[in-house]
Coordinates of C-alpha atoms in Angstrom, one line a residue:
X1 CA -38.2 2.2 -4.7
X2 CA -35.4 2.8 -7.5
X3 CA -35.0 6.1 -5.5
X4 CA -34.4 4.6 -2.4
X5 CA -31.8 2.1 -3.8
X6 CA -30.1 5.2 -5.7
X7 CA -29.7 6.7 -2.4
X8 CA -28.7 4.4 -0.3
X9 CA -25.9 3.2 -3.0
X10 CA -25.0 7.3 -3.0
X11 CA -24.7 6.9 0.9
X12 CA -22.6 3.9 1.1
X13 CA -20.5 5.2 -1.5
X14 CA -19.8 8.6 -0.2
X15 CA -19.0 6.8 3.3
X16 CA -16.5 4.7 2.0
X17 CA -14.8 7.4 -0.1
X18 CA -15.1 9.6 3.2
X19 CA -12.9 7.2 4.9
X20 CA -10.4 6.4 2.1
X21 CA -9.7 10.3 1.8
X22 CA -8.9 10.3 5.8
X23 CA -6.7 7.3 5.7
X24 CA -5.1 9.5 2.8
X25 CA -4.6 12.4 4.3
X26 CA -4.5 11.2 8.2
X27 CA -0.8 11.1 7.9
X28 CA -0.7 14.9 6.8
X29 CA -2.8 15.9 9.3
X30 CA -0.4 15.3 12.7
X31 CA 0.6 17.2 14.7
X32 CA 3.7 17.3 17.3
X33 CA 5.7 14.6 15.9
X34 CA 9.1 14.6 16.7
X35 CA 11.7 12.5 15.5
X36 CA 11.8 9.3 17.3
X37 CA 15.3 8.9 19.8
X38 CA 17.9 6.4 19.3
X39 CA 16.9 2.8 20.9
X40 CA 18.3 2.3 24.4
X41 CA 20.8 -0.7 24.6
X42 CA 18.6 -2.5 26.5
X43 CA 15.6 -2.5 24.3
X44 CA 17.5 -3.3 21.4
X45 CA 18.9 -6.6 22.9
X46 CA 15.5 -7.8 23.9
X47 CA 14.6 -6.8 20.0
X48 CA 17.5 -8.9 19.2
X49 CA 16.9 -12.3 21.2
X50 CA 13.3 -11.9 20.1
X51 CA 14.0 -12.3 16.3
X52 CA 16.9 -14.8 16.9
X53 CA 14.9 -16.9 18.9
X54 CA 12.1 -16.8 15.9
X55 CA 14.9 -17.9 13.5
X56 CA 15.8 -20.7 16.4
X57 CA 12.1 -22.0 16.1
X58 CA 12.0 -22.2 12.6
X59 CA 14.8 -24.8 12.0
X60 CA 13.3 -28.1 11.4
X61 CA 14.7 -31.8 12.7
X62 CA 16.0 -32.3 9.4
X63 CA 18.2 -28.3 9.6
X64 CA 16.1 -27.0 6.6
X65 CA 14.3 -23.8 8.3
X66 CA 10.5 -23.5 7.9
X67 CA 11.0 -21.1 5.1
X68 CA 8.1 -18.9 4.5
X69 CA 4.5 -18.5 6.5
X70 CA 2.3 -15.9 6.6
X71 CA 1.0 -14.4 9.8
X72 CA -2.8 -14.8 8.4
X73 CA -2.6 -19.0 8.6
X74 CA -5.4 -18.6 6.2
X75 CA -3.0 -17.3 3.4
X76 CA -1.5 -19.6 1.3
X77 CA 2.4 -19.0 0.6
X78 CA 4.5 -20.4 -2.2
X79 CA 6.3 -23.7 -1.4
X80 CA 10.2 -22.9 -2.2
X81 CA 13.7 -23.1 -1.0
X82 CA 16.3 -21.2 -1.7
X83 CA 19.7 -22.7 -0.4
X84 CA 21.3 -19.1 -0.4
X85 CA 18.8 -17.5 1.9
X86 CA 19.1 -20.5 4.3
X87 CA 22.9 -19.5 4.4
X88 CA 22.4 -16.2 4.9
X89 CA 20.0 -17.3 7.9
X90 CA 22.9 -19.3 9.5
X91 CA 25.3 -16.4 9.2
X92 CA 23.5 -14.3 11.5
X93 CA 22.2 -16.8 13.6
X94 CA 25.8 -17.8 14.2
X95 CA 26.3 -14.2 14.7
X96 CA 23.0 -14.0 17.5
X97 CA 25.0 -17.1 19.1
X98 CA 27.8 -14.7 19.7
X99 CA 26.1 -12.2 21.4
X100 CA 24.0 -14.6 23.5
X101 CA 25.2 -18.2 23.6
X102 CA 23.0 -20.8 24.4
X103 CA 22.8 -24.8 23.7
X104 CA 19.3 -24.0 21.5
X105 CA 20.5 -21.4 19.3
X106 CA 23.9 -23.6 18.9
X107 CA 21.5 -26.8 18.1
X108 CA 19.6 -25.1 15.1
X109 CA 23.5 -23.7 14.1
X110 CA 24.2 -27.5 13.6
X111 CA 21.5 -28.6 12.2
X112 CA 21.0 -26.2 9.4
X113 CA 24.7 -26.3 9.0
X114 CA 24.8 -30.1 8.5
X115 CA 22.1 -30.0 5.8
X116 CA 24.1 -26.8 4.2
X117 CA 27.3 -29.0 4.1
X118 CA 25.8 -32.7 3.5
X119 CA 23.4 -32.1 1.5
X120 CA 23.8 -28.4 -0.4
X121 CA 27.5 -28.8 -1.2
X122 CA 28.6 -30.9 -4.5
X123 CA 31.4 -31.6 -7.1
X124 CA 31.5 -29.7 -9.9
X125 CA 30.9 -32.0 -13.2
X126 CA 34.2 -32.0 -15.2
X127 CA 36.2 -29.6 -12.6
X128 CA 38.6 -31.6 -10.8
X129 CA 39.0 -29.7 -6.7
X130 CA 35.3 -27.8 -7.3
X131 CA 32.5 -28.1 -5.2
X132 CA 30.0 -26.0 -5.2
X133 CA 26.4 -24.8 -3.2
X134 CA 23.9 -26.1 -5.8
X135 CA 20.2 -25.7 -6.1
X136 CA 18.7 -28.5 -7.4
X137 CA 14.4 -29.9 -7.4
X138 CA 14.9 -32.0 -4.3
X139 CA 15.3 -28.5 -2.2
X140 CA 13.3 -26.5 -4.3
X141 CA 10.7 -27.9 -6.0
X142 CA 10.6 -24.7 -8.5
X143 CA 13.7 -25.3 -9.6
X144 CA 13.6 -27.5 -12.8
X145 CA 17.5 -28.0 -14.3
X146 CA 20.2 -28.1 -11.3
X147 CA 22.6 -25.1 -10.6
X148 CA 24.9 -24.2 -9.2
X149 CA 25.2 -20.0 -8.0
X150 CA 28.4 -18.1 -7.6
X151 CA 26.0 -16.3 -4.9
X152 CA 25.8 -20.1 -3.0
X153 CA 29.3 -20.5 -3.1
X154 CA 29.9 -16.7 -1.5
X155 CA 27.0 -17.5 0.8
X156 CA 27.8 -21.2 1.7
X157 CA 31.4 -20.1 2.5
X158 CA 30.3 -17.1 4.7
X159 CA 27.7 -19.5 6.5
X160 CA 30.3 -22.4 7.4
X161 CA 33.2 -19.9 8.3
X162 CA 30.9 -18.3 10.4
X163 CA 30.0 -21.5 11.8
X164 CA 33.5 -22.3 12.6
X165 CA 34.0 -19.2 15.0
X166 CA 31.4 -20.6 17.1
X167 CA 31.9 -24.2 16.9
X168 CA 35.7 -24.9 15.3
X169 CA 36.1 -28.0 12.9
X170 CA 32.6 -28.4 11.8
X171 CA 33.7 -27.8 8.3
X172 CA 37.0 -29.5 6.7
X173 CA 39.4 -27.1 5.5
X174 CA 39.2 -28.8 2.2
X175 CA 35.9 -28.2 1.8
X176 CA 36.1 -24.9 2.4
X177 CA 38.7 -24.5 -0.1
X178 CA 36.9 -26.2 -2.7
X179 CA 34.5 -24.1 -2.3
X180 CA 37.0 -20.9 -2.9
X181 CA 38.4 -22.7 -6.0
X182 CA 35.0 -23.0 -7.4
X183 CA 34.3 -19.0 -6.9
X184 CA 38.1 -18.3 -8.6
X185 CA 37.2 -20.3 -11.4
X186 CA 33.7 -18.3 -12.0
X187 CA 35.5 -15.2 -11.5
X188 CA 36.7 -13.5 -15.5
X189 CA 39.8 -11.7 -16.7
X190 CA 38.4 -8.4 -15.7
X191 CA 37.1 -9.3 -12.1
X192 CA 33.6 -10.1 -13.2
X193 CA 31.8 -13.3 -12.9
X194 CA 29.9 -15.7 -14.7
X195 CA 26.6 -15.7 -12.1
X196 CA 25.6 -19.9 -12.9
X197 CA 27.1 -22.9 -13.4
X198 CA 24.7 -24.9 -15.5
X199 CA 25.5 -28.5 -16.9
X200 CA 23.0 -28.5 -19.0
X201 CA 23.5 -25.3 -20.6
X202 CA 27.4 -26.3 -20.7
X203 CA 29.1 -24.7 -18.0
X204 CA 29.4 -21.6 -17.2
X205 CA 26.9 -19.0 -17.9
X206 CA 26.6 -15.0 -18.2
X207 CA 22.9 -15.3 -19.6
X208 CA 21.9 -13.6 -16.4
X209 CA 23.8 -11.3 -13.9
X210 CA 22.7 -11.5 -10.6
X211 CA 23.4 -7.7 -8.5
X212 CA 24.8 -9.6 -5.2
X213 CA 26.1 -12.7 -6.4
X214 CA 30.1 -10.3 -6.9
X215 CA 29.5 -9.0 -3.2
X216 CA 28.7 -12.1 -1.3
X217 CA 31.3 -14.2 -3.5
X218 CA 34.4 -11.4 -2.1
X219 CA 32.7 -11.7 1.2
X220 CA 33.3 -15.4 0.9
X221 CA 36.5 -15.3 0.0
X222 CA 37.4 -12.7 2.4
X223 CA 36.8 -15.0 5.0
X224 CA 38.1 -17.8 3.8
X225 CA 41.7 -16.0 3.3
X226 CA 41.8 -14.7 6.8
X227 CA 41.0 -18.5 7.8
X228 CA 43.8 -20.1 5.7
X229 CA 45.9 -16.8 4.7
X230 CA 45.9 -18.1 1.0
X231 CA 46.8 -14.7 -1.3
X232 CA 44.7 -16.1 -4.0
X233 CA 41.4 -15.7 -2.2
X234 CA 42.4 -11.8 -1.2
X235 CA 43.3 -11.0 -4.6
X236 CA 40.4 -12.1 -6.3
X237 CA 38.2 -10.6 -3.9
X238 CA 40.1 -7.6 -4.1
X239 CA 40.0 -7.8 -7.7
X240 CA 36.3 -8.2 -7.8
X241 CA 35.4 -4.9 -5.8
X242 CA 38.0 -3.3 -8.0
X243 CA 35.8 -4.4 -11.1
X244 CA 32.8 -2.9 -9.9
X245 CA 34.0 0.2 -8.3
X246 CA 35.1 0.4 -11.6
X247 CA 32.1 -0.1 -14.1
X248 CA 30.4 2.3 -11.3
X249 CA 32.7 5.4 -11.0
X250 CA 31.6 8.9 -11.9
X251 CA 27.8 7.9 -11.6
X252 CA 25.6 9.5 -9.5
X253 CA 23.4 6.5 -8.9
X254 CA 24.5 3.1 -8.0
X255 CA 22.9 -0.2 -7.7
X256 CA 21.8 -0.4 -4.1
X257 CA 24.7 -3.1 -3.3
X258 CA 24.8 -3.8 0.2
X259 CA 27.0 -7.0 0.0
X260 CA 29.7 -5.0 -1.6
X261 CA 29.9 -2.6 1.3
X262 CA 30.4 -5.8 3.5
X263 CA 33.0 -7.2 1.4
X264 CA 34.8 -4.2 1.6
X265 CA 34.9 -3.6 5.0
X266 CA 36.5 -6.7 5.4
X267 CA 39.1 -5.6 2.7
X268 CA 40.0 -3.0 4.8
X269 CA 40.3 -5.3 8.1
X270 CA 42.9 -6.9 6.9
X271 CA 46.7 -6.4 6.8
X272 CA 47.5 -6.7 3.2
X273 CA 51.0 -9.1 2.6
X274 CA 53.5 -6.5 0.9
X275 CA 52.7 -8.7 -2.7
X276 CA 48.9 -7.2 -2.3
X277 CA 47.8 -3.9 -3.2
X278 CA 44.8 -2.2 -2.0
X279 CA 42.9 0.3 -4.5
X280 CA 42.0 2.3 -1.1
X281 CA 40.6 5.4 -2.7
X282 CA 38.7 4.0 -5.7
X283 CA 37.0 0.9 -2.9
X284 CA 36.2 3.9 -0.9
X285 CA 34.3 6.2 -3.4
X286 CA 32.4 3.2 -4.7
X287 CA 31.6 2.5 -1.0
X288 CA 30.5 6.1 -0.9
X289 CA 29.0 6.3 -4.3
X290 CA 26.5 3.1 -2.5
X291 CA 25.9 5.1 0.6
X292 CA 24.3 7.9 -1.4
X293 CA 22.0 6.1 -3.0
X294 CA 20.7 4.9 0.1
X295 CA 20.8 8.2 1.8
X296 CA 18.8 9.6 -0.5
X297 CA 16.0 7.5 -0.4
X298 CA 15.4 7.2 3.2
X299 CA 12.1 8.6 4.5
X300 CA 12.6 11.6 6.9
X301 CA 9.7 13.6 5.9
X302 CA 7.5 13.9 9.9
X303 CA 4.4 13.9 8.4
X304 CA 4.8 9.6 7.6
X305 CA 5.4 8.8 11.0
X306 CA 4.9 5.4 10.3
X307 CA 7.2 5.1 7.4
X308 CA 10.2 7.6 9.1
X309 CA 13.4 6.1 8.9
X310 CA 12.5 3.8 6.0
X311 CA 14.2 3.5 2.9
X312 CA 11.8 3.7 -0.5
X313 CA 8.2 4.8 0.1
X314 CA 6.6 1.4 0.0
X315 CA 6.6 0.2 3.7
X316 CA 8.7 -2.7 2.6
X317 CA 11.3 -4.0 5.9
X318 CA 14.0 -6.0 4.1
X319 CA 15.2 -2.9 1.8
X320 CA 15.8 -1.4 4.6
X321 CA 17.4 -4.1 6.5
X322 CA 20.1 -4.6 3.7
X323 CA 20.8 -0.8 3.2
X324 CA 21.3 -0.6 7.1
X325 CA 23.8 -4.0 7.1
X326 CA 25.5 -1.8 4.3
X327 CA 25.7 1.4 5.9
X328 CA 26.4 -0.2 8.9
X329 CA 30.2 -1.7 7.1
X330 CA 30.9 1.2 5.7
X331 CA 30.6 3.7 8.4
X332 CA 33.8 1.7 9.8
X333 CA 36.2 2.5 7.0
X334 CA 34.9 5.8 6.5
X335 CA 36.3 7.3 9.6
X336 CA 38.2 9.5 8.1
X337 CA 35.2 12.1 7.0
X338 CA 33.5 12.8 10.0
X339 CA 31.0 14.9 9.3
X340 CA 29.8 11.7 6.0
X341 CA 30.3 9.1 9.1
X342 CA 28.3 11.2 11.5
X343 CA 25.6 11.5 8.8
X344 CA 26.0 7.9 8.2
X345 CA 25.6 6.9 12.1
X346 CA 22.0 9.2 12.3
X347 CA 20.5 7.2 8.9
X348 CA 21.4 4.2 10.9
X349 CA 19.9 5.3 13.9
X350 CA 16.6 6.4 12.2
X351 CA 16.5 2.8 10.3
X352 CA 16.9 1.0 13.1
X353 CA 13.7 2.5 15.0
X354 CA 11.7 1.6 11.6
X355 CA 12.9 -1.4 11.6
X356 CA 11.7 -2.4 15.3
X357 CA 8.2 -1.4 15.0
X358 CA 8.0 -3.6 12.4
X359 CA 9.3 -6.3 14.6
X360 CA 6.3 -8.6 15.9
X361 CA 6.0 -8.2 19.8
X362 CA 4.0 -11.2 21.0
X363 CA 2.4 -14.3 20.4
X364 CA 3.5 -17.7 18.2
X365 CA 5.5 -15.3 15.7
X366 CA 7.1 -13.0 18.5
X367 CA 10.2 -11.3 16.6
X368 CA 9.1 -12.1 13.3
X369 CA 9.3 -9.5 10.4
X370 CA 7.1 -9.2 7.9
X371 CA 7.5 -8.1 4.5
X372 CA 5.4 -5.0 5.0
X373 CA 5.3 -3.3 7.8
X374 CA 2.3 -3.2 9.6
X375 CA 0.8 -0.1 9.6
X376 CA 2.3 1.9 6.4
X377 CA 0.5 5.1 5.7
X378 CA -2.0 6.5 3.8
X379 CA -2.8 4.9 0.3
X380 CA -0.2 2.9 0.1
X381 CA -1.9 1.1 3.1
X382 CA -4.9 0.9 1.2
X383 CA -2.9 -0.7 -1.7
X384 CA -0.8 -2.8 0.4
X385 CA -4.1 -4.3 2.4
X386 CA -5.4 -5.8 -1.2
X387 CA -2.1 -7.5 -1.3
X388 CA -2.6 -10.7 1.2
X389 CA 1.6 -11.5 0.9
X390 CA 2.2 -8.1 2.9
X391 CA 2.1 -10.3 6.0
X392 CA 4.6 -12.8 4.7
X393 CA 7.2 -13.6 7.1
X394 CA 9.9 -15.2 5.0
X395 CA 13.3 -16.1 6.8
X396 CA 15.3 -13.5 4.9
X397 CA 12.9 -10.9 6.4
X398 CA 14.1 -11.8 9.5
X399 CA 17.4 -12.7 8.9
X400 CA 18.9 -9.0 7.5
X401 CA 17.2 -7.5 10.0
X402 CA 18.5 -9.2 13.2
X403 CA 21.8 -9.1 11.1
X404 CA 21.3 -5.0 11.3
X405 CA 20.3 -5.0 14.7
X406 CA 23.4 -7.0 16.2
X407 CA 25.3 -4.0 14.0
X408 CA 23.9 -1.5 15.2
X409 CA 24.5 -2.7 19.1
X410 CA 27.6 -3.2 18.3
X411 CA 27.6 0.8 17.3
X412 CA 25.8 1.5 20.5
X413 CA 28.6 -0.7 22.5
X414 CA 31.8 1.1 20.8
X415 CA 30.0 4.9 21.9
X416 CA 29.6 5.3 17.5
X417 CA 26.0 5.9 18.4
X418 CA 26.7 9.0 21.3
X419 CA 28.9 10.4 18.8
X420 CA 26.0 12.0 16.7
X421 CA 24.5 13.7 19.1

């Protein structure tokens, strides 16, 4: 009997190992794979309403957005909030509005909108004409002392200047400016910033850097100056890119800084007053500098079909949803170098097509993203099935990539897209 136990254990344990090696080496094993065509326009638009629509659905009566779920209802997901991310949502849902207005896409713009600017957006203790985007344990219950981010100020101004393209006056001017102040006063000597503004840690504090708190605060402020044409606002955002172009120059790998790229390019939108200098050259190496590092990562090899186009080897969506928003700004003020844009356009292209069959087709969660895309390769499939978060859908996930999406249309639109082939 021992024998027959030993044997069927050898059996079931040589079957399974049978079927890990092909999921293993599956990938390697296709044949006639060809690199997959740019999306039509049409397809992409219906990718597009899809995932706004999903970011419609999730705002709540009270305009907080059902922030995280997970497609398997019987995973549990962390209960969280983070005011930035719910910015970030309303940014490109005001940007999904423009493309295709309509009274229930305009309705969660409000609502999430109010609670962003009633109930987000406070004075700054001891700071006289500061308000800030704080994060406090009423929004988030894992947040224990409140804060205040240079990130939510960036993000907060973005979200309600966006807001006021598609429905003017929702925001006072003041407020907006307060807002500014508040990013000016966080902003050092040198063009770097303290990250937090913590009372009870005194003030403002460097203990931590935060990676895209710079980018989203010039992005802020680049808005806010071609709303109200104050110098200050371009100057310190001008400043800030200069900082970091500058602590980055002459390396050969950068931090991959996508909100940087988008601050720049609105840099260069502007007409600078003849009292404003733009450091062109060094702006556009450090936006070049960012675009290798992403270049170089992305997946191209045929033999992962399912993770072509991707950037980092992981299967993950929102990486490359933020390298695409970046490469996406940049290819606009890098016209100059053909050949750089034209390799620019194809990464873009390839991304994109990743990025849809990640998408979610049909059903309740019809143009989710999840964190993971469904079906990556191989081992790491085997690795990323233990991990029951894969399927996470958090509104970030979503948000960056409907953000790239309505980009890369707009790339499709202009004849950018033609131009590679």
């Amino acid at each position: 009997m021992r024998g027959l136990h030993l044997y069927r254990y050898f059996k079931r344990f040589t079957s399974v190992c049978c079927i890990t090696l092909f999921m293993i080496c599956m990938p390697a094993c296709e044949s006639g794979y060809k690199n997959p065509p740019p999306i039509k326009e049409k397809e992409l638009y219906d990718i597009i309403v899809s995932s706004g629509d999903y970011l419609v659905r999730q705002v709540k009566p009270n305009g907080m957005f059902e922030y995280q779920i997970n497609l398997r209802p019987a995973v549990k997901v962390r209960h969280s909030y983070n005011i930035l991310r719910h910015a970030g949502t309303i940014y490109s849902l005001a940007m999904y509005y423009e493309l295709n207005p309509n009274k229930e896409t305009m309705s969660a713009i409000l609502k999430s909108g109010e609670f962003l600017r009633d109930k987000a957006i406070g004075p700054v203790e001891g700071e006289e004409r500061l308000t800030a985007v704080w994060s406090d344990s009423k929004t988030d219950p894992e947040v224990k002392t409140n804060q205040a981010k240079l990130g939510g100020a960036g993000l907060g101004l973005v979200a309600l200047l966006k807001i006021e393209m598609v429905s003017p006056g929702f925001t006072p001017l003041s407020t907006l400016q307060s807002l500014g102040r508040f990013i000016v006063f966080m902003q050092k000597p040198n063009g770097g910033f303290y990250s937090k503004f913590s009372p009870s840690e005194g003030g403002r504090d460097d203990s931590w850097t935060s990676l895209y708190y710079p980018g989203e605060a010039a992005l802020g402020l680049m808005m806010l100056y071609q709303k109200d044409k104050n110098e200050k606002w371009l100057k310190a955002a001008i400043k800030a890119m200069e900082y970091l172009a500058l602590d980055r120059k002459g390396k050969n790998t950068v931090p991959p800084d996508h909100w940087a790229l988008l601050a720049t390019e609105q840099i260069f939108k502007v007409n600078p007053p003849k009292t404003v200098t733009i450091p062109g050259k060094l702006l556009k190496n450090h936006a070049i500098q960012i675009c290798n590092t992403f270049l170089k990562t992305q997946i191209t090899d045929p033999k992962k079909e399912r993770l072509y186009g991707s950037f980092l080897n992981h299967g993950r969506t929102t990486p490359t949803s933020t390298r695409l928003e970046g490469l996406i700004a940049a290819h606009s003020f890098l016209s100059e170098n053909t050949g750089y844009q034209k390799k620019i356009v194809t990464a873009i292209s390839k991304g994109i097509v990743f990025l849809s069959n990640a998408q979610i087709k049909d059903g309740e969660f019809s143009g989710a993203i999840p964190m993971v895309v469904g079906n990556a390769d191989g081992a790491e499939k085997l690795k990323l099935l233990r991990n029951p978060h894969s399927t996470n859908v958090r509104i970030d996930y979503v948000q960056h990539a409907l953000s790239a999406f309505i980009g890369y249309l707009d790339m499709i639109k202009t004849g950018e897209v033609h131009k590679t082939k």
